[in-house]
Amino acid sequence: MLRFGTAGLRGPLRDGPDGMNVTTVTRATAGIVDWLRGRCLGGGAVVVGRDARHGSAEFATATAEIFAAAGFPVTLLARPLPTPVVAYAVRELGAVAGVQITASHNPATDNGYKVYLDGGSQLIAPADREIERCIEKVTEPVDRAPVGPASDDMVRRYLRRVAELPALIGGPGERADIRIALTPLHGVGGDLAVEALTAAGYADIHVVDEQFEPDPGFPTVAFPNPEEPGATDLLLALATRVGADVAIALDPDADRCAVGVPRPDGTWRMLRGDETGVLLGDCVLRTAAADALVATTIVSSRLLSKLAPARGGRYAETLTGFKWLARAGDGLVYAYEEAIGHCVDPAKVRDKDGISAAVLVADLVARLKAADRTLTGELDDYAVEFGLHAGDQVALRLASAADAAAVVERLRANPPDEIAGEPVKYTDQLQVRGRMRTDALIFEGASSRVVVRPSGTEPKLKCYLEVVEPVGSHAGLPAARTAARVRLSALRDFCLTL
């Protein structure tokens, strides 16, 4: 049987209990119904949404009709929509649960079932295991009752909130006109991203036509993930052609946002999630109340931990995933993970949200352009202020999740005492008590860091790398970047031998 992983179920579209199909969705929904009733939440409001993948419409209808037959008032979103709309709606309506049918940026052969609980945050342990036990007990036929689609009112409310973010977070000041290149990678975020950006005052938007309409086959990309090599080639070609100021890529369910920037020579590159993360973190902190909290994860750059206190804020670190980041602590105003996930408005959306992140990125670019500055210039300033933090990632695709876990076990049994010639301290996160316990190994040197863990959603071993080079002035940046590249290459070589 498919098990609850990152906030729900995800797997290949196929028959049987180990695949995503109507029977799997039916049993999962019936299990959640029983779990909610066991906590005296029967009859509470429920939100159901979907993306445009194969099977999503059928799975969403089944989910909504099972909740309705069990006596839960259901808001069934009327069309394929981004995942953060469901997270927003659960919080806005005070719903006891929400379900989004999506496999996010997985291949076209997959689908999934993402669960939100009251407050609009993803479910966490022990609720996931408790729900699994309820699912295992589902043996009788499950009733269904017709559910009509909801109006677009919730979508309009979400868009109004996103359009307000530049004023709420960016604050006053001059904004220059900017040109934006955008792709939703065949997903469901295109129309809403254009509407949100336009409502926020950024109407000069050029889209990748070949990727704009939802297409569950994702025909122009090998993997529909902006982080994958080649996935943003059409976007960057468009940005070059139209002379854009910034390029924005959303993943298929639009909860992630990747940012492309021009180099001085006119070519383009995609920012790493850590780079966008610290840019948005600084943006939020500059107008936030004193002692506001920002957060990221154990696999992300350490740069935010240095910037936050320098801007009068607090910093927290969690395990990977927004089910943890959304619960980082009181006063949370911003959270990000290196996998291009950004939560810029936790008061309203307690999850990553690519649409709101795109609007805030556009606003930041517009304000910087008015001051004759750029995103890369800001990153250079951070390097001088806090040291150059250079990162990379090695993802080893294996035959199965078990193979990835086996590699970690071998490394755990015989951990190195130095990596790339630098002595390292070793932390086994399985030995840590409480919420920070997870299957990950951390190796830290005086100015380098390697985190190794099996993926939670794919048969991959993931290695997260970072080196820090001191920089005395802007003139020292080229030499620091060269040194960082050499050191990162040595760390990559270590990971490739695992």
GROMACS .gro file of C-alpha atoms in nm:
model
  498
    1MET     CA    1   0.000   0.000   0.000
    2LEU     CA    2   0.119   0.352  -0.073
    3ARG     CA    3   0.235   0.513   0.250
    4PHE     CA    4   0.198   0.870   0.365
    5GLY     CA    5   0.522   1.049   0.280
    6THR     CA    6   0.558   1.424   0.227
    7ALA     CA    7   0.214   1.541   0.343
    8GLY     CA    8   0.021   1.259   0.182
    9LEU     CA    9   0.035   0.998  -0.091
   10ARG     CA   10   0.235   1.009  -0.413
   11GLY     CA   11   0.302   0.735  -0.665
   12PRO     CA   12   0.261   0.600  -1.017
   13LEU     CA   13  -0.078   0.588  -1.188
   14ARG     CA   14  -0.160   0.217  -1.194
   15ASP     CA   15  -0.397  -0.040  -1.053
   16GLY     CA   16  -0.341  -0.196  -0.714
   17PRO     CA   17  -0.277  -0.068  -0.360
   18ASP     CA   18   0.075   0.048  -0.453
   19GLY     CA   19  -0.053   0.285  -0.723
   20MET     CA   20  -0.258   0.602  -0.751
   21ASN     CA   21  -0.609   0.506  -0.863
   22VAL     CA   22  -0.970   0.564  -0.759
   23THR     CA   23  -0.962   0.275  -0.512
   24THR     CA   24  -0.651   0.413  -0.339
   25VAL     CA   25  -0.806   0.760  -0.324
   26THR     CA   26  -1.134   0.620  -0.195
   27ARG     CA   27  -0.969   0.428   0.088
   28ALA     CA   28  -0.748   0.724   0.180
   29THR     CA   29  -1.046   0.958   0.200
   30ALA     CA   30  -1.251   0.711   0.403
   31GLY     CA   31  -0.958   0.675   0.642
   32ILE     CA   32  -0.934   1.052   0.687
   33VAL     CA   33  -1.309   1.068   0.749
   34ASP     CA   34  -1.276   0.813   1.030
   35TRP     CA   35  -0.971   0.991   1.173
   36LEU     CA   36  -1.149   1.328   1.178
   37ARG     CA   37  -1.457   1.178   1.341
   38GLY     CA   38  -1.234   1.020   1.605
   39ARG     CA   39  -1.120   1.370   1.699
   40CYS     CA   40  -1.472   1.514   1.714
   41LEU     CA   41  -1.418   1.699   1.385
   42GLY     CA   42  -1.696   1.524   1.195
   43GLY     CA   43  -1.911   1.770   1.003
   44GLY     CA   44  -1.636   2.030   0.972
   45ALA     CA   45  -1.568   2.206   0.643
   46VAL     CA   46  -1.334   2.041   0.391
   47VAL     CA   47  -1.164   2.187   0.081
   48VAL     CA   48  -1.078   1.974  -0.224
   49GLY     CA   49  -0.869   2.092  -0.519
   50ARG     CA   50  -0.669   1.946  -0.804
   51ASP     CA   51  -0.405   2.010  -1.066
   52ALA     CA   52  -0.432   1.910  -1.434
   53ARG     CA   53  -0.252   1.574  -1.424
   54HIS     CA   54  -0.390   1.251  -1.560
   55GLY     CA   55  -0.659   1.129  -1.319
   56SER     CA   56  -0.674   1.447  -1.111
   57ALA     CA   57  -1.034   1.538  -1.199
   58GLU     CA   58  -1.161   1.187  -1.125
   59PHE     CA   59  -0.966   1.164  -0.798
   60ALA     CA   60  -1.084   1.506  -0.678
   61THR     CA   61  -1.448   1.423  -0.754
   62ALA     CA   62  -1.424   1.095  -0.565
   63THR     CA   63  -1.260   1.267  -0.268
   64ALA     CA   64  -1.523   1.541  -0.250
   65GLU     CA   65  -1.816   1.299  -0.286
   66ILE     CA   66  -1.689   1.070  -0.010
   67PHE     CA   67  -1.649   1.361   0.232
   68ALA     CA   68  -1.995   1.490   0.138
   69ALA     CA   69  -2.160   1.150   0.192
   70ALA     CA   70  -1.998   1.140   0.536
   71GLY     CA   71  -2.160   1.471   0.632
   72PHE     CA   72  -1.876   1.716   0.572
   73PRO     CA   73  -1.959   2.045   0.392
   74VAL     CA   74  -1.724   2.038   0.092
   75THR     CA   75  -1.578   2.321  -0.113
   76LEU     CA   76  -1.478   2.153  -0.440
   77LEU     CA   77  -1.267   2.400  -0.637
   78ALA     CA   78  -1.414   2.421  -0.984
   79ARG     CA   79  -1.105   2.393  -1.204
   80PRO     CA   80  -0.740   2.291  -1.196
   81LEU     CA   81  -0.565   2.533  -0.960
   82PRO     CA   82  -0.231   2.578  -0.782
   83THR     CA   83  -0.177   2.389  -0.459
   84PRO     CA   84  -0.136   2.708  -0.248
   85VAL     CA   85  -0.497   2.803  -0.327
   86VAL     CA   86  -0.609   2.498  -0.130
   87ALA     CA   87  -0.372   2.584   0.158
   88TYR     CA   88  -0.515   2.937   0.158
   89ALA     CA   89  -0.876   2.817   0.143
   90VAL     CA   90  -0.835   2.576   0.436
   91ARG     CA   91  -0.703   2.858   0.653
   92GLU     CA   92  -0.948   3.118   0.523
   93LEU     CA   93  -1.254   2.897   0.578
   94GLY     CA   94  -1.140   2.747   0.908
   95ALA     CA   95  -1.172   2.404   0.747
   96VAL     CA   96  -1.081   2.089   0.937
   97ALA     CA   97  -0.898   1.946   0.635
   98GLY     CA   98  -0.804   2.003   0.275
   99VAL     CA   99  -0.696   1.772  -0.004
  100GLN     CA  100  -0.512   1.871  -0.320
  101ILE     CA  101  -0.477   1.609  -0.592
  102THR     CA  102  -0.126   1.669  -0.728
  103ALA     CA  103   0.213   1.511  -0.774
  104SER     CA  104   0.380   1.852  -0.783
  105HIS     CA  105   0.690   1.826  -1.004
  106ASN     CA  106   0.699   1.445  -1.036
  107PRO     CA  107   0.700   1.282  -1.382
  108ALA     CA  108   0.384   1.269  -1.591
  109THR     CA  109   0.324   0.907  -1.492
  110ASP     CA  110   0.261   1.001  -1.127
  111ASN     CA  111  -0.014   1.160  -0.923
  112GLY     CA  112  -0.067   1.228  -0.555
  113TYR     CA  113  -0.298   1.316  -0.267
  114LYS     CA  114  -0.177   1.604  -0.049
  115VAL     CA  115  -0.342   1.658   0.289
  116TYR     CA  116  -0.379   1.977   0.494
  117LEU     CA  117  -0.519   1.985   0.845
  118ASP     CA  118  -0.684   2.268   1.037
  119GLY     CA  119  -0.487   2.591   1.012
  120GLY     CA  120  -0.382   2.508   0.657
  121SER     CA  121  -0.056   2.329   0.737
  122GLN     CA  122   0.050   1.993   0.597
  123LEU     CA  123  -0.010   1.694   0.821
  124ILE     CA  124   0.277   1.563   1.032
  125ALA     CA  125   0.342   1.270   1.265
  126PRO     CA  126   0.169   1.118   1.445
  127ALA     CA  127  -0.138   1.214   1.237
  128ASP     CA  128   0.005   1.049   0.923
  129ARG     CA  129   0.056   0.713   1.091
  130GLU     CA  130  -0.282   0.736   1.266
  131ILE     CA  131  -0.455   0.804   0.934
  132GLU     CA  132  -0.272   0.509   0.775
  133ARG     CA  133  -0.409   0.282   1.045
  134CYS     CA  134  -0.759   0.413   0.972
  135ILE     CA  135  -0.707   0.349   0.600
  136GLU     CA  136  -0.599  -0.010   0.668
  137LYS     CA  137  -0.932  -0.071   0.844
  138VAL     CA  138  -1.141   0.039   0.543
  139THR     CA  139  -1.298  -0.280   0.409
  140GLU     CA  140  -1.663  -0.193   0.343
  141PRO     CA  141  -1.791  -0.011   0.031
  142VAL     CA  142  -1.766   0.368   0.069
  143ASP     CA  143  -2.069   0.590   0.005
  144ARG     CA  144  -2.052   0.888  -0.229
  145ALA     CA  145  -2.284   1.188  -0.269
  146PRO     CA  146  -2.286   1.440  -0.556
  147VAL     CA  147  -2.098   1.766  -0.497
  148GLY     CA  148  -2.134   2.077  -0.713
  149PRO     CA  149  -1.826   2.284  -0.795
  150ALA     CA  150  -1.769   2.598  -0.590
  151SER     CA  151  -1.766   2.945  -0.739
  152ASP     CA  152  -1.439   3.124  -0.810
  153ASP     CA  153  -1.484   3.345  -0.504
  154MET     CA  154  -1.203   3.175  -0.311
  155VAL     CA  155  -0.966   3.219  -0.604
  156ARG     CA  156  -1.051   3.589  -0.625
  157ARG     CA  157  -0.988   3.632  -0.253
  158TYR     CA  158  -0.653   3.457  -0.284
  159LEU     CA  159  -0.552   3.679  -0.577
  160ARG     CA  160  -0.649   3.995  -0.390
  161ARG     CA  161  -0.429   3.892  -0.101
  162VAL     CA  162  -0.132   3.812  -0.325
  163ALA     CA  163  -0.166   4.144  -0.509
  164GLU     CA  164  -0.147   4.328  -0.175
  165LEU     CA  165   0.187   4.175  -0.078
  166PRO     CA  166   0.413   4.439  -0.238
  167ALA     CA  167   0.249   4.707  -0.024
  168LEU     CA  168   0.238   4.488   0.287
  169ILE     CA  169   0.592   4.348   0.262
  170GLY     CA  170   0.785   4.558   0.012
  171GLY     CA  171   0.678   4.881   0.175
  172PRO     CA  172   0.679   5.228   0.020
  173GLY     CA  173   0.931   5.345  -0.237
  174GLU     CA  174   0.982   5.388  -0.607
  175ARG     CA  175   0.926   5.095  -0.843
  176ALA     CA  176   1.061   5.096  -1.197
  177ASP     CA  177   0.877   4.935  -1.485
  178ILE     CA  178   1.010   4.583  -1.544
  179ARG     CA  179   0.971   4.313  -1.806
  180ILE     CA  180   0.904   3.957  -1.688
  181ALA     CA  181   0.953   3.626  -1.869
  182LEU     CA  182   0.736   3.350  -1.724
  183THR     CA  183   0.670   2.978  -1.762
  184PRO     CA  184   0.438   2.748  -1.563
  185LEU     CA  185   0.605   2.438  -1.716
  186HIS     CA  186   0.277   2.299  -1.855
  187GLY     CA  187   0.123   2.328  -1.509
  188VAL     CA  188  -0.173   2.511  -1.357
  189GLY     CA  189  -0.003   2.832  -1.241
  190GLY     CA  190   0.013   3.030  -1.564
  191ASP     CA  191  -0.317   3.216  -1.563
  192LEU     CA  192  -0.311   3.293  -1.191
  193ALA     CA  193   0.051   3.410  -1.200
  194VAL     CA  194  -0.026   3.652  -1.482
  195GLU     CA  195  -0.338   3.776  -1.302
  196ALA     CA  196  -0.153   3.821  -0.973
  197LEU     CA  197   0.144   4.000  -1.129
  198THR     CA  198  -0.084   4.226  -1.332
  199ALA     CA  199  -0.296   4.312  -1.027
  200ALA     CA  200   0.024   4.397  -0.839
  201GLY     CA  201   0.122   4.640  -1.114
  202TYR     CA  202   0.351   4.431  -1.334
  203ALA     CA  203   0.182   4.394  -1.671
  204ASP     CA  204   0.479   4.361  -1.910
  205ILE     CA  205   0.478   3.980  -1.900
  206HIS     CA  206   0.601   3.748  -2.173
  207VAL     CA  207   0.517   3.379  -2.142
  208VAL     CA  208   0.666   3.065  -2.293
  209ASP     CA  209   0.381   2.979  -2.529
  210GLU     CA  210   0.488   2.615  -2.569
  211GLN     CA  211   0.457   2.562  -2.191
  212PHE     CA  212   0.175   2.793  -2.088
  213GLU     CA  213  -0.136   2.578  -2.117
  214PRO     CA  214  -0.173   2.287  -1.872
  215ASP     CA  215  -0.061   1.962  -2.033
  216PRO     CA  216  -0.034   1.645  -1.821
  217GLY     CA  217   0.218   1.499  -2.067
  218PHE     CA  218   0.474   1.778  -2.006
  219PRO     CA  219   0.593   1.742  -2.367
  220THR     CA  220   0.881   1.993  -2.370
  221VAL     CA  221   1.068   1.876  -2.059
  222ALA     CA  222   1.218   1.547  -1.945
  223PHE     CA  223   1.118   1.625  -1.584
  224PRO     CA  224   0.871   1.909  -1.503
  225ASN     CA  225   1.090   2.058  -1.233
  226PRO     CA  226   1.258   2.400  -1.279
  227GLU     CA  227   1.565   2.264  -1.098
  228GLU     CA  228   1.626   1.991  -1.356
  229PRO     CA  229   1.885   2.056  -1.630
  230GLY     CA  230   1.718   2.186  -1.945
  231ALA     CA  231   1.378   2.251  -1.788
  232THR     CA  232   1.416   2.630  -1.808
  233ASP     CA  233   1.596   2.649  -2.144
  234LEU     CA  234   1.289   2.786  -2.324
  235LEU     CA  235   1.231   3.038  -2.047
  236LEU     CA  236   1.586   3.174  -2.056
  237ALA     CA  237   1.579   3.188  -2.436
  238LEU     CA  238   1.259   3.395  -2.412
  239ALA     CA  239   1.412   3.623  -2.146
  240THR     CA  240   1.712   3.686  -2.371
  241ARG     CA  241   1.495   3.748  -2.676
  242VAL     CA  242   1.262   4.002  -2.513
  243GLY     CA  243   1.522   4.172  -2.292
  244ALA     CA  244   1.352   4.078  -1.967
  245ASP     CA  245   1.458   4.205  -1.627
  246VAL     CA  246   1.376   3.875  -1.455
  247ALA     CA  247   1.269   3.523  -1.551
  248ILE     CA  248   1.028   3.321  -1.338
  249ALA     CA  249   0.951   2.949  -1.359
  250LEU     CA  250   0.678   2.777  -1.160
  251ASP     CA  251   0.658   2.404  -1.108
  252PRO     CA  252   0.341   2.226  -1.233
  253ASP     CA  253   0.129   2.286  -0.921
  254ALA     CA  254   0.279   2.635  -0.873
  255ASP     CA  255   0.391   2.593  -0.516
  256ARG     CA  256   0.757   2.643  -0.614
  257CYS     CA  257   0.920   2.941  -0.781
  258ALA     CA  258   1.257   2.953  -0.958
  259VAL     CA  259   1.419   3.280  -1.062
  260GLY     CA  260   1.646   3.355  -1.358
  261VAL     CA  261   1.872   3.661  -1.381
  262PRO     CA  262   2.088   3.814  -1.655
  263ARG     CA  263   2.466   3.804  -1.631
  264PRO     CA  264   2.675   4.110  -1.722
  265ASP     CA  265   2.757   3.950  -2.059
  266GLY     CA  266   2.387   3.920  -2.149
  267THR     CA  267   2.355   3.545  -2.088
  268TRP     CA  268   2.118   3.416  -1.820
  269ARG     CA  269   2.135   3.181  -1.526
  270MET     CA  270   1.887   3.041  -1.277
  271LEU     CA  271   1.943   3.138  -0.914
  272ARG     CA  272   1.977   2.856  -0.667
  273GLY     CA  273   1.696   2.823  -0.418
  274ASP     CA  274   1.930   2.940  -0.143
  275GLU     CA  275   2.007   3.259  -0.335
  276THR     CA  276   1.641   3.344  -0.391
  277GLY     CA  277   1.572   3.239  -0.033
  278VAL     CA  278   1.807   3.489   0.125
  279LEU     CA  279   1.699   3.767  -0.112
  280LEU     CA  280   1.334   3.723  -0.015
  281GLY     CA  281   1.424   3.672   0.351
  282ASP     CA  282   1.607   4.004   0.357
  283CYS     CA  283   1.317   4.168   0.173
  284VAL     CA  284   1.067   4.047   0.433
  285LEU     CA  285   1.286   4.126   0.735
  286ARG     CA  286   1.348   4.486   0.630
  287THR     CA  287   0.981   4.575   0.685
  288ALA     CA  288   0.889   4.315   0.949
  289ALA     CA  289   0.840   4.386   1.317
  290ALA     CA  290   1.141   4.363   1.543
  291ASP     CA  291   1.231   4.010   1.648
  292ALA     CA  292   1.038   3.854   1.359
  293LEU     CA  293   1.120   3.493   1.282
  294VAL     CA  294   1.258   3.353   0.956
  295ALA     CA  295   1.333   2.987   0.899
  296THR     CA  296   1.494   2.739   0.666
  297THR     CA  297   1.599   2.374   0.684
  298ILE     CA  298   1.901   2.168   0.779
  299VAL     CA  299   1.996   2.118   0.412
  300SER     CA  300   1.982   2.487   0.320
  301SER     CA  301   2.256   2.750   0.320
  302ARG     CA  302   2.373   2.891   0.653
  303LEU     CA  303   2.359   3.245   0.512
  304LEU     CA  304   2.009   3.321   0.644
  305SER     CA  305   2.125   3.233   0.996
  306LYS     CA  306   2.380   3.516   0.970
  307LEU     CA  307   2.158   3.767   0.793
  308ALA     CA  308   1.857   3.735   1.026
  309PRO     CA  309   2.023   3.870   1.344
  310ALA     CA  310   2.197   4.141   1.140
  311ARG     CA  311   1.851   4.262   1.033
  312GLY     CA  312   1.703   4.242   1.384
  313GLY     CA  313   1.525   3.912   1.331
  314ARG     CA  314   1.533   3.561   1.474
  315TYR     CA  315   1.632   3.246   1.292
  316ALA     CA  316   1.505   2.889   1.319
  317GLU     CA  317   1.608   2.567   1.151
  318THR     CA  318   1.383   2.269   1.083
  319LEU     CA  319   1.384   1.940   0.901
  320THR     CA  320   1.319   1.945   0.526
  321GLY     CA  321   0.964   2.012   0.415
  322PHE     CA  322   0.707   2.280   0.479
  323LYS     CA  323   0.516   2.059   0.718
  324TRP     CA  324   0.802   2.153   0.954
  325LEU     CA  325   0.884   2.502   0.829
  326ALA     CA  326   0.525   2.622   0.873
  327ARG     CA  327   0.556   2.521   1.239
  328ALA     CA  328   0.898   2.680   1.294
  329GLY     CA  329   0.776   2.903   1.576
  330ASP     CA  330   0.578   3.208   1.686
  331GLY     CA  331   0.624   3.525   1.487
  332LEU     CA  332   0.711   3.346   1.162
  333VAL     CA  333   0.717   3.592   0.872
  334TYR     CA  334   0.912   3.396   0.612
  335ALA     CA  335   1.039   3.046   0.545
  336TYR     CA  336   1.216   2.883   0.255
  337GLU     CA  337   1.373   2.555   0.150
  338GLU     CA  338   1.659   2.522  -0.098
  339ALA     CA  339   1.431   2.327  -0.336
  340ILE     CA  340   1.286   2.663  -0.459
  341GLY     CA  341   1.001   2.666  -0.207
  342HIS     CA  342   0.916   3.002  -0.046
  343CYS     CA  343   0.650   3.096   0.208
  344VAL     CA  344   0.632   3.475   0.202
  345ASP     CA  345   0.289   3.516   0.367
  346PRO     CA  346   0.252   3.259   0.647
  347ALA     CA  347  -0.035   3.457   0.797
  348LYS     CA  348  -0.248   3.344   0.503
  349VAL     CA  349  -0.071   3.050   0.335
  350ARG     CA  350   0.112   2.809   0.566
  351ASP     CA  351   0.295   2.637   0.284
  352LYS     CA  352   0.525   2.721  -0.004
  353ASP     CA  353   0.357   2.937  -0.265
  354GLY     CA  354   0.510   3.002  -0.606
  355ILE     CA  355   0.253   3.266  -0.705
  356SER     CA  356   0.307   3.495  -0.406
  357ALA     CA  357   0.684   3.440  -0.427
  358ALA     CA  358   0.677   3.543  -0.795
  359VAL     CA  359   0.494   3.865  -0.709
  360LEU     CA  360   0.741   3.950  -0.433
  361VAL     CA  361   1.037   3.872  -0.662
  362ALA     CA  362   0.895   4.106  -0.926
  363ASP     CA  363   0.846   4.378  -0.666
  364LEU     CA  364   1.202   4.338  -0.540
  365VAL     CA  365   1.342   4.357  -0.893
  366ALA     CA  366   1.132   4.670  -0.962
  367ARG     CA  367   1.252   4.846  -0.648
  368LEU     CA  368   1.614   4.754  -0.713
  369LYS     CA  369   1.591   4.869  -1.075
  370ALA     CA  370   1.460   5.206  -0.958
  371ALA     CA  371   1.777   5.236  -0.749
  372ASP     CA  372   1.993   5.117  -1.043
  373ARG     CA  373   2.063   4.788  -0.867
  374THR     CA  374   2.008   4.419  -0.940
  375LEU     CA  375   1.947   4.089  -0.763
  376THR     CA  376   2.304   3.978  -0.838
  377GLY     CA  377   2.432   4.303  -0.692
  378GLU     CA  378   2.244   4.229  -0.372
  379LEU     CA  379   2.399   3.882  -0.358
  380ASP     CA  380   2.744   4.035  -0.403
  381ASP     CA  381   2.677   4.266  -0.108
  382TYR     CA  382   2.580   3.967   0.108
  383ALA     CA  383   2.908   3.798   0.016
  384VAL     CA  384   3.109   4.098   0.132
  385GLU     CA  385   2.901   4.135   0.448
  386PHE     CA  386   2.878   3.768   0.552
  387GLY     CA  387   3.129   3.577   0.336
  388LEU     CA  388   3.066   3.411   0.001
  389HIS     CA  389   2.831   3.116   0.058
  390ALA     CA  390   2.855   2.890  -0.247
  391GLY     CA  391   2.639   2.581  -0.272
  392ASP     CA  392   2.566   2.287  -0.494
  393GLN     CA  393   2.371   1.964  -0.489
  394VAL     CA  394   2.447   1.612  -0.605
  395ALA     CA  395   2.147   1.388  -0.669
  396LEU     CA  396   2.223   1.023  -0.737
  397ARG     CA  397   1.922   0.856  -0.902
  398LEU     CA  398   1.904   0.491  -0.790
  399ALA     CA  399   1.687   0.191  -0.867
  400SER     CA  400   1.473   0.226  -0.554
  401ALA     CA  401   1.427   0.420  -0.231
  402ALA     CA  402   1.570   0.119  -0.047
  403ASP     CA  403   1.894   0.152  -0.243
  404ALA     CA  404   1.925   0.516  -0.138
  405ALA     CA  405   1.865   0.426   0.227
  406ALA     CA  406   2.129   0.151   0.202
  407VAL     CA  407   2.393   0.399   0.087
  408VAL     CA  408   2.320   0.618   0.389
  409GLU     CA  409   2.347   0.316   0.618
  410ARG     CA  410   2.688   0.227   0.476
  411LEU     CA  411   2.808   0.584   0.531
  412ARG     CA  412   2.662   0.586   0.882
  413ALA     CA  413   2.851   0.268   0.968
  414ASN     CA  414   3.182   0.414   0.849
  415PRO     CA  415   3.169   0.798   0.854
  416PRO     CA  416   3.475   0.989   0.727
  417ASP     CA  417   3.671   1.212   0.961
  418GLU     CA  418   3.773   1.440   0.676
  419ILE     CA  419   3.624   1.539   0.340
  420ALA     CA  420   3.822   1.701   0.061
  421GLY     CA  421   4.116   1.744   0.296
  422GLU     CA  422   3.925   1.928   0.569
  423PRO     CA  423   3.850   1.768   0.908
  424VAL     CA  424   3.476   1.735   0.967
  425LYS     CA  425   3.247   1.684   1.263
  426TYR     CA  426   2.974   1.426   1.213
  427THR     CA  427   2.611   1.451   1.322
  428ASP     CA  428   2.369   1.164   1.272
  429GLN     CA  429   2.021   1.317   1.272
  430LEU     CA  430   1.873   0.977   1.362
  431GLN     CA  431   2.041   1.018   1.700
  432VAL     CA  432   1.880   1.356   1.763
  433ARG     CA  433   1.579   1.367   1.992
  434GLY     CA  434   1.242   1.520   1.908
  435ARG     CA  435   1.131   1.683   1.585
  436MET     CA  436   1.483   1.716   1.443
  437ARG     CA  437   1.527   1.340   1.420
  438THR     CA  438   1.549   1.221   1.060
  439ASP     CA  439   1.750   0.997   0.830
  440ALA     CA  440   2.028   1.242   0.743
  441LEU     CA  441   2.400   1.272   0.802
  442ILE     CA  442   2.571   1.611   0.844
  443PHE     CA  443   2.945   1.662   0.802
  444GLU     CA  444   3.072   2.008   0.900
  445GLY     CA  445   3.419   2.152   0.863
  446ALA     CA  446   3.548   2.495   0.955
  447SER     CA  447   3.417   2.640   0.628
  448SER     CA  448   3.235   2.359   0.449
  449ARG     CA  449   2.929   2.144   0.497
  450VAL     CA  450   2.788   1.826   0.342
  451VAL     CA  451   2.443   1.688   0.422
  452VAL     CA  452   2.350   1.343   0.289
  453ARG     CA  453   1.999   1.200   0.298
  454PRO     CA  454   1.768   0.976   0.096
  455SER     CA  455   1.490   1.160  -0.086
  456GLY     CA  456   1.148   1.147   0.074
  457THR     CA  457   0.961   1.132  -0.258
  458GLU     CA  458   1.191   0.978  -0.520
  459PRO     CA  459   1.452   0.696  -0.549
  460LYS     CA  460   1.740   0.938  -0.505
  461LEU     CA  461   2.031   1.000  -0.271
  462LYS     CA  462   2.067   1.374  -0.217
  463CYS     CA  463   2.385   1.551  -0.110
  464TYR     CA  464   2.375   1.920  -0.020
  465LEU     CA  465   2.706   2.105  -0.037
  466GLU     CA  466   2.820   2.445   0.087
  467VAL     CA  467   3.153   2.622   0.124
  468VAL     CA  468   3.217   2.967   0.270
  469GLU     CA  469   3.495   3.192   0.143
  470PRO     CA  470   3.587   3.517   0.321
  471VAL     CA  471   3.560   3.830   0.106
  472GLY     CA  472   3.723   4.156   0.211
  473SER     CA  473   3.570   4.373  -0.060
  474HIS     CA  474   3.391   4.356  -0.391
  475ALA     CA  475   3.728   4.344  -0.562
  476GLY     CA  476   3.792   4.010  -0.391
  477LEU     CA  477   3.478   3.841  -0.526
  478PRO     CA  478   3.629   3.687  -0.842
  479ALA     CA  479   3.908   3.516  -0.647
  480ALA     CA  480   3.661   3.397  -0.381
  481ARG     CA  481   3.434   3.247  -0.648
  482THR     CA  482   3.725   3.065  -0.808
  483ALA     CA  483   3.831   2.920  -0.474
  484ALA     CA  484   3.474   2.819  -0.396
  485ARG     CA  485   3.435   2.638  -0.730
  486VAL     CA  486   3.750   2.436  -0.663
  487ARG     CA  487   3.633   2.338  -0.316
  488LEU     CA  488   3.281   2.251  -0.431
  489SER     CA  489   3.427   2.031  -0.703
  490ALA     CA  490   3.619   1.837  -0.439
  491LEU     CA  491   3.300   1.792  -0.233
  492ARG     CA  492   3.113   1.671  -0.542
  493ASP     CA  493   3.385   1.416  -0.609
  494PHE     CA  494   3.339   1.282  -0.256
  495CYS     CA  495   2.964   1.247  -0.305
  496LEU     CA  496   2.999   1.072  -0.639
  497THR     CA  497   3.201   0.796  -0.473
  498LEU     CA  498   2.927   0.712  -0.221
   0.00000   0.00000   0.00000
